[in-house]
């Protein structure tokens, strides 16, 4: 019963939420909205649990002076300070002039921008490895990437302005982004949606049990 009850509750709620998309009646929509609000509350508690776990793990590393303990200490101090300041300032903690707003705009945002700027070097390295032309598909990928990159640069785009419009870099890169790129992106999204549906059905039918203490 310890396993069967959670499986039954999951199946019933999952089927009910699916039903709410097809039955626009208040007997279905109202309980569905209530369940969604309950899910939001559970997610909020999950954030609290995640923060507590982050404090526990990092404080343990700091107390044992493990490798990189100083950075983990900075993480703990920043986490505690941000939560305390936000709790003291209340609901308007993101209003102009608030300390939380200042922390977000002058510390978090610049650090986030710095991290994303560093990712550019990793992307360049990954692109170099991906564009090694060893097959016909890799050659097509490299050619399309080169056309798109050059077509978005004003200087190289101006160098092809004397050509017929169909052969200009800007025209070719717009065609690549509009048709082949969109077709591939939609195919990937359809595949991902089918995967989500399959996983949801496995959970509802009780085939997927990894959320029950890791049981398969």
C-alpha atoms as a printed R data frame, in Angstrom:
    type eleno elety resid chain resno       x      y       z
1   ATOM     1    CA   UNK     A     1   0.000  0.000   0.000
2   ATOM     2    CA   UNK     A     2   2.973  2.272   0.559
3   ATOM     3    CA   UNK     A     3   3.620  2.227  -3.203
4   ATOM     4    CA   UNK     A     4   0.138  1.690  -4.555
5   ATOM     5    CA   UNK     A     5  -1.459  4.746  -2.899
6   ATOM     6    CA   UNK     A     6   0.975  7.339  -4.363
7   ATOM     7    CA   UNK     A     7   0.672  5.668  -7.764
8   ATOM     8    CA   UNK     A     8  -3.133  5.823  -7.596
9   ATOM     9    CA   UNK     A     9  -3.134  9.479  -6.463
10  ATOM    10    CA   UNK     A    10  -0.704 10.404  -9.254
11  ATOM    11    CA   UNK     A    11  -2.781  8.594 -11.879
12  ATOM    12    CA   UNK     A    12  -6.064 10.159 -10.759
13  ATOM    13    CA   UNK     A    13  -4.694 13.709 -10.575
14  ATOM    14    CA   UNK     A    14  -2.851 13.308 -13.890
15  ATOM    15    CA   UNK     A    15  -5.952 12.093 -15.684
16  ATOM    16    CA   UNK     A    16  -8.026 14.856 -14.069
17  ATOM    17    CA   UNK     A    17  -5.592 17.562 -15.260
18  ATOM    18    CA   UNK     A    18  -5.689 16.128 -18.780
19  ATOM    19    CA   UNK     A    19  -9.493 16.129 -18.619
20  ATOM    20    CA   UNK     A    20  -9.504 19.822 -17.644
21  ATOM    21    CA   UNK     A    21  -8.070 20.725 -21.076
22  ATOM    22    CA   UNK     A    22 -11.027 19.122 -22.864
23  ATOM    23    CA   UNK     A    23 -13.984 19.720 -20.507
24  ATOM    24    CA   UNK     A    24 -14.658 23.474 -20.005
25  ATOM    25    CA   UNK     A    25 -17.028 22.958 -17.074
26  ATOM    26    CA   UNK     A    26 -16.644 24.571 -13.661
27  ATOM    27    CA   UNK     A    27 -16.847 21.172 -11.950
28  ATOM    28    CA   UNK     A    28 -13.588 20.377 -13.717
29  ATOM    29    CA   UNK     A    29 -11.927 23.798 -14.159
30  ATOM    30    CA   UNK     A    30 -12.320 24.928 -10.535
31  ATOM    31    CA   UNK     A    31 -10.676 21.817  -8.978
32  ATOM    32    CA   UNK     A    32  -8.003 21.956 -11.703
33  ATOM    33    CA   UNK     A    33  -7.176 25.565 -10.791
34  ATOM    34    CA   UNK     A    34  -7.044 24.560  -7.122
35  ATOM    35    CA   UNK     A    35  -4.608 21.736  -7.910
36  ATOM    36    CA   UNK     A    36  -2.408 24.113  -9.925
37  ATOM    37    CA   UNK     A    37  -2.304 26.530  -6.972
38  ATOM    38    CA   UNK     A    38  -1.355 23.628  -4.704
39  ATOM    39    CA   UNK     A    39   1.453 22.780  -7.116
40  ATOM    40    CA   UNK     A    40   2.724 26.380  -6.922
41  ATOM    41    CA   UNK     A    41   2.728 26.149  -3.112
42  ATOM    42    CA   UNK     A    42   4.674 22.887  -3.277
43  ATOM    43    CA   UNK     A    43   7.203 24.500  -5.624
44  ATOM    44    CA   UNK     A    44   7.619 27.353  -3.134
45  ATOM    45    CA   UNK     A    45   8.345 24.851  -0.366
46  ATOM    46    CA   UNK     A    46  10.764 23.174  -2.753
47  ATOM    47    CA   UNK     A    47  12.699 26.445  -3.027
48  ATOM    48    CA   UNK     A    48  12.869 26.629   0.767
49  ATOM    49    CA   UNK     A    49  14.061 23.027   0.956
50  ATOM    50    CA   UNK     A    50  16.615 23.651  -1.782
51  ATOM    51    CA   UNK     A    51  17.959 26.723   0.027
52  ATOM    52    CA   UNK     A    52  18.217 24.829   3.293
53  ATOM    53    CA   UNK     A    53  20.035 21.982   1.539
54  ATOM    54    CA   UNK     A    54  22.435 24.447  -0.113
55  ATOM    55    CA   UNK     A    55  23.204 25.945   3.301
56  ATOM    56    CA   UNK     A    56  23.747 22.504   4.834
57  ATOM    57    CA   UNK     A    57  26.084 21.267   2.107
58  ATOM    58    CA   UNK     A    58  28.136 24.451   1.850
59  ATOM    59    CA   UNK     A    59  28.394 25.029   5.592
60  ATOM    60    CA   UNK     A    60  29.663 21.458   5.955
61  ATOM    61    CA   UNK     A    61  32.337 22.156   3.323
62  ATOM    62    CA   UNK     A    62  33.302 25.415   5.045
63  ATOM    63    CA   UNK     A    63  33.585 23.757   8.456
64  ATOM    64    CA   UNK     A    64  35.845 21.026   7.015
65  ATOM    65    CA   UNK     A    65  37.929 23.523   5.009
66  ATOM    66    CA   UNK     A    66  37.449 21.588   1.816
67  ATOM    67    CA   UNK     A    67  38.709 22.762  -1.565
68  ATOM    68    CA   UNK     A    68  37.120 26.086  -2.517
69  ATOM    69    CA   UNK     A    69  35.610 26.597   0.947
70  ATOM    70    CA   UNK     A    70  36.101 30.369   0.751
71  ATOM    71    CA   UNK     A    71  33.851 30.653  -2.320
72  ATOM    72    CA   UNK     A    72  31.230 28.512  -0.592
73  ATOM    73    CA   UNK     A    73  31.409 30.841   2.393
74  ATOM    74    CA   UNK     A    74  30.731 33.785   0.068
75  ATOM    75    CA   UNK     A    75  27.753 31.841  -1.327
76  ATOM    76    CA   UNK     A    76  26.333 31.211   2.146
77  ATOM    77    CA   UNK     A    77  26.766 34.838   3.251
78  ATOM    78    CA   UNK     A    78  25.199 36.130   0.018
79  ATOM    79    CA   UNK     A    79  22.264 33.726   0.297
80  ATOM    80    CA   UNK     A    80  21.519 34.582   3.912
81  ATOM    81    CA   UNK     A    81  21.958 38.335   3.380
82  ATOM    82    CA   UNK     A    82  19.663 38.384   0.327
83  ATOM    83    CA   UNK     A    83  16.918 36.407   2.068
84  ATOM    84    CA   UNK     A    84  17.104 38.485   5.260
85  ATOM    85    CA   UNK     A    85  17.055 41.822   3.423
86  ATOM    86    CA   UNK     A    86  14.132 40.689   1.239
87  ATOM    87    CA   UNK     A    87  12.180 39.451   4.270
88  ATOM    88    CA   UNK     A    88  12.722 42.734   6.134
89  ATOM    89    CA   UNK     A    89  11.662 44.897   3.180
90  ATOM    90    CA   UNK     A    90   8.499 42.867   2.582
91  ATOM    91    CA   UNK     A    91   6.328 42.789  -0.540
92  ATOM    92    CA   UNK     A    92   7.866 45.853  -2.162
93  ATOM    93    CA   UNK     A    93  11.407 44.498  -2.018
94  ATOM    94    CA   UNK     A    94  11.875 45.039  -5.793
95  ATOM    95    CA   UNK     A    95  10.571 48.604  -5.825
96  ATOM    96    CA   UNK     A    96  13.005 51.383  -6.778
97  ATOM    97    CA   UNK     A    97  15.148 52.515  -3.866
98  ATOM    98    CA   UNK     A    98  15.006 49.195  -2.015
99  ATOM    99    CA   UNK     A    99  18.181 47.389  -0.975
100 ATOM   100    CA   UNK     A   100  17.024 44.190  -2.699
101 ATOM   101    CA   UNK     A   101  16.559 46.113  -5.942
102 ATOM   102    CA   UNK     A   102  20.051 47.583  -5.566
103 ATOM   103    CA   UNK     A   103  21.552 44.135  -4.956
104 ATOM   104    CA   UNK     A   104  19.812 42.771  -8.025
105 ATOM   105    CA   UNK     A   105  20.802 45.597 -10.385
106 ATOM   106    CA   UNK     A   106  24.348 46.243  -9.163
107 ATOM   107    CA   UNK     A   107  25.577 42.802  -8.090
108 ATOM   108    CA   UNK     A   108  23.465 39.988  -9.537
109 ATOM   109    CA   UNK     A   109  22.874 41.440 -13.012
110 ATOM   110    CA   UNK     A   110  26.550 42.350 -13.703
111 ATOM   111    CA   UNK     A   111  27.719 38.946 -12.444
112 ATOM   112    CA   UNK     A   112  25.104 37.188 -14.574
113 ATOM   113    CA   UNK     A   113  26.150 39.185 -17.640
114 ATOM   114    CA   UNK     A   114  29.786 38.278 -16.950
115 ATOM   115    CA   UNK     A   115  28.963 34.565 -16.786
116 ATOM   116    CA   UNK     A   116  27.054 34.706 -20.067
117 ATOM   117    CA   UNK     A   117  29.914 36.645 -21.677
118 ATOM   118    CA   UNK     A   118  32.344 33.882 -20.653
119 ATOM   119    CA   UNK     A   119  30.041 31.333 -22.282
120 ATOM   120    CA   UNK     A   120  30.864 32.890 -25.657
121 ATOM   121    CA   UNK     A   121  34.359 31.384 -25.520
122 ATOM   122    CA   UNK     A   122  32.984 27.918 -24.753
123 ATOM   123    CA   UNK     A   123  30.487 28.274 -27.608
124 ATOM   124    CA   UNK     A   124  33.290 29.261 -29.976
125 ATOM   125    CA   UNK     A   125  35.306 26.214 -28.899
126 ATOM   126    CA   UNK     A   126  32.301 23.906 -29.345
127 ATOM   127    CA   UNK     A   127  31.557 25.430 -32.761
128 ATOM   128    CA   UNK     A   128  35.153 24.831 -33.864
129 ATOM   129    CA   UNK     A   129  34.858 21.150 -32.965
130 ATOM   130    CA   UNK     A   130  31.402 20.819 -34.508
131 ATOM   131    CA   UNK     A   131  32.373 22.425 -37.804
132 ATOM   132    CA   UNK     A   132  35.178 20.014 -38.610
133 ATOM   133    CA   UNK     A   133  34.113 18.937 -42.066
134 ATOM   134    CA   UNK     A   134  34.329 15.148 -42.154
135 ATOM   135    CA   UNK     A   135  30.953 14.325 -43.689
136 ATOM   136    CA   UNK     A   136  28.566 15.913 -46.163
137 ATOM   137    CA   UNK     A   137  26.196 16.862 -43.308
138 ATOM   138    CA   UNK     A   138  29.018 18.601 -41.431
139 ATOM   139    CA   UNK     A   139  29.931 20.491 -44.599
140 ATOM   140    CA   UNK     A   140  26.354 21.707 -45.065
141 ATOM   141    CA   UNK     A   141  26.209 22.755 -41.401
142 ATOM   142    CA   UNK     A   142  29.474 24.676 -41.686
143 ATOM   143    CA   UNK     A   143  28.398 26.407 -44.903
144 ATOM   144    CA   UNK     A   144  25.018 27.412 -43.463
145 ATOM   145    CA   UNK     A   145  26.628 28.693 -40.259
146 ATOM   146    CA   UNK     A   146  29.175 30.710 -42.240
147 ATOM   147    CA   UNK     A   147  26.473 32.293 -44.413
148 ATOM   148    CA   UNK     A   148  24.320 33.155 -41.387
149 ATOM   149    CA   UNK     A   149  27.210 34.672 -39.438
150 ATOM   150    CA   UNK     A   150  28.517 36.705 -42.374
151 ATOM   151    CA   UNK     A   151  25.016 37.752 -43.416
152 ATOM   152    CA   UNK     A   152  24.423 39.362 -40.020
153 ATOM   153    CA   UNK     A   153  27.551 41.537 -40.236
154 ATOM   154    CA   UNK     A   154  26.929 44.888 -41.961
155 ATOM   155    CA   UNK     A   155  30.403 45.014 -43.550
156 ATOM   156    CA   UNK     A   156  30.284 41.602 -45.223
157 ATOM   157    CA   UNK     A   157  26.653 42.166 -46.176
158 ATOM   158    CA   UNK     A   158  27.589 45.426 -47.904
159 ATOM   159    CA   UNK     A   159  30.304 43.612 -49.883
160 ATOM   160    CA   UNK     A   160  27.635 41.526 -51.660
161 ATOM   161    CA   UNK     A   161  25.189 44.329 -52.406
162 ATOM   162    CA   UNK     A   162  26.320 44.378 -56.051
163 ATOM   163    CA   UNK     A   163  25.114 40.805 -56.574
164 ATOM   164    CA   UNK     A   164  21.538 39.908 -57.565
165 ATOM   165    CA   UNK     A   165  19.231 39.958 -54.562
166 ATOM   166    CA   UNK     A   166  18.897 36.167 -54.415
167 ATOM   167    CA   UNK     A   167  22.678 35.775 -54.008
168 ATOM   168    CA   UNK     A   168  23.240 38.459 -51.362
169 ATOM   169    CA   UNK     A   169  24.417 37.246 -47.966
170 ATOM   170    CA   UNK     A   170  21.563 38.935 -46.116
171 ATOM   171    CA   UNK     A   171  18.965 37.342 -48.409
172 ATOM   172    CA   UNK     A   172  20.532 33.888 -48.083
173 ATOM   173    CA   UNK     A   173  20.837 34.057 -44.304
174 ATOM   174    CA   UNK     A   174  17.225 35.224 -43.995
175 ATOM   175    CA   UNK     A   175  16.106 32.272 -46.160
176 ATOM   176    CA   UNK     A   176  18.143 29.817 -44.047
177 ATOM   177    CA   UNK     A   177  16.712 31.180 -40.806
178 ATOM   178    CA   UNK     A   178  13.152 31.313 -42.153
179 ATOM   179    CA   UNK     A   179  12.839 27.877 -43.755
180 ATOM   180    CA   UNK     A   180  15.468 25.190 -42.920
181 ATOM   181    CA   UNK     A   181  16.124 26.494 -39.407
182 ATOM   182    CA   UNK     A   182  12.431 26.854 -38.571
183 ATOM   183    CA   UNK     A   183  11.659 23.417 -39.992
184 ATOM   184    CA   UNK     A   184  14.387 21.777 -37.893
185 ATOM   185    CA   UNK     A   185  13.380 23.712 -34.774
186 ATOM   186    CA   UNK     A   186   9.743 22.717 -35.128
187 ATOM   187    CA   UNK     A   187  10.715 19.082 -35.657
188 ATOM   188    CA   UNK     A   188  12.778 19.160 -32.461
189 ATOM   189    CA   UNK     A   189   9.927 20.799 -30.531
190 ATOM   190    CA   UNK     A   190   7.450 18.197 -31.820
191 ATOM   191    CA   UNK     A   191   9.832 15.418 -30.765
192 ATOM   192    CA   UNK     A   192  10.278 16.988 -27.335
193 ATOM   193    CA   UNK     A   193   6.500 17.333 -26.935
194 ATOM   194    CA   UNK     A   194   5.987 13.681 -27.844
195 ATOM   195    CA   UNK     A   195   8.683 12.741 -25.319
196 ATOM   196    CA   UNK     A   196   6.944 14.763 -22.599
197 ATOM   197    CA   UNK     A   197   3.634 13.092 -23.444
198 ATOM   198    CA   UNK     A   198   5.229  9.646 -23.328
199 ATOM   199    CA   UNK     A   199   6.854 10.387 -19.969
200 ATOM   200    CA   UNK     A   200   3.571 11.743 -18.595
201 ATOM   201    CA   UNK     A   201   1.704  8.618 -19.686
202 ATOM   202    CA   UNK     A   202   4.393  6.428 -18.096
203 ATOM   203    CA   UNK     A   203   3.962  8.305 -14.808
204 ATOM   204    CA   UNK     A   204   0.152  8.199 -14.946
205 ATOM   205    CA   UNK     A   205   0.091  4.481 -15.782
206 ATOM   206    CA   UNK     A   206   2.578  3.676 -13.021
207 ATOM   207    CA   UNK     A   207   5.334  2.472 -15.364
208 ATOM   208    CA   UNK     A   208   7.730  5.260 -14.405
209 ATOM   209    CA   UNK     A   209   8.344  5.065 -10.647
210 ATOM   210    CA   UNK     A   210  11.608  6.964 -10.241
211 ATOM   211    CA   UNK     A   211   9.844  9.562  -8.036
212 ATOM   212    CA   UNK     A   212   9.087  6.853  -5.475
213 ATOM   213    CA   UNK     A   213  12.418  6.656  -3.642
214 ATOM   214    CA   UNK     A   214  14.229  5.809  -6.851
215 ATOM   215    CA   UNK     A   215  12.203  2.670  -7.557
216 ATOM   216    CA   UNK     A   216  12.153  1.686 -11.217
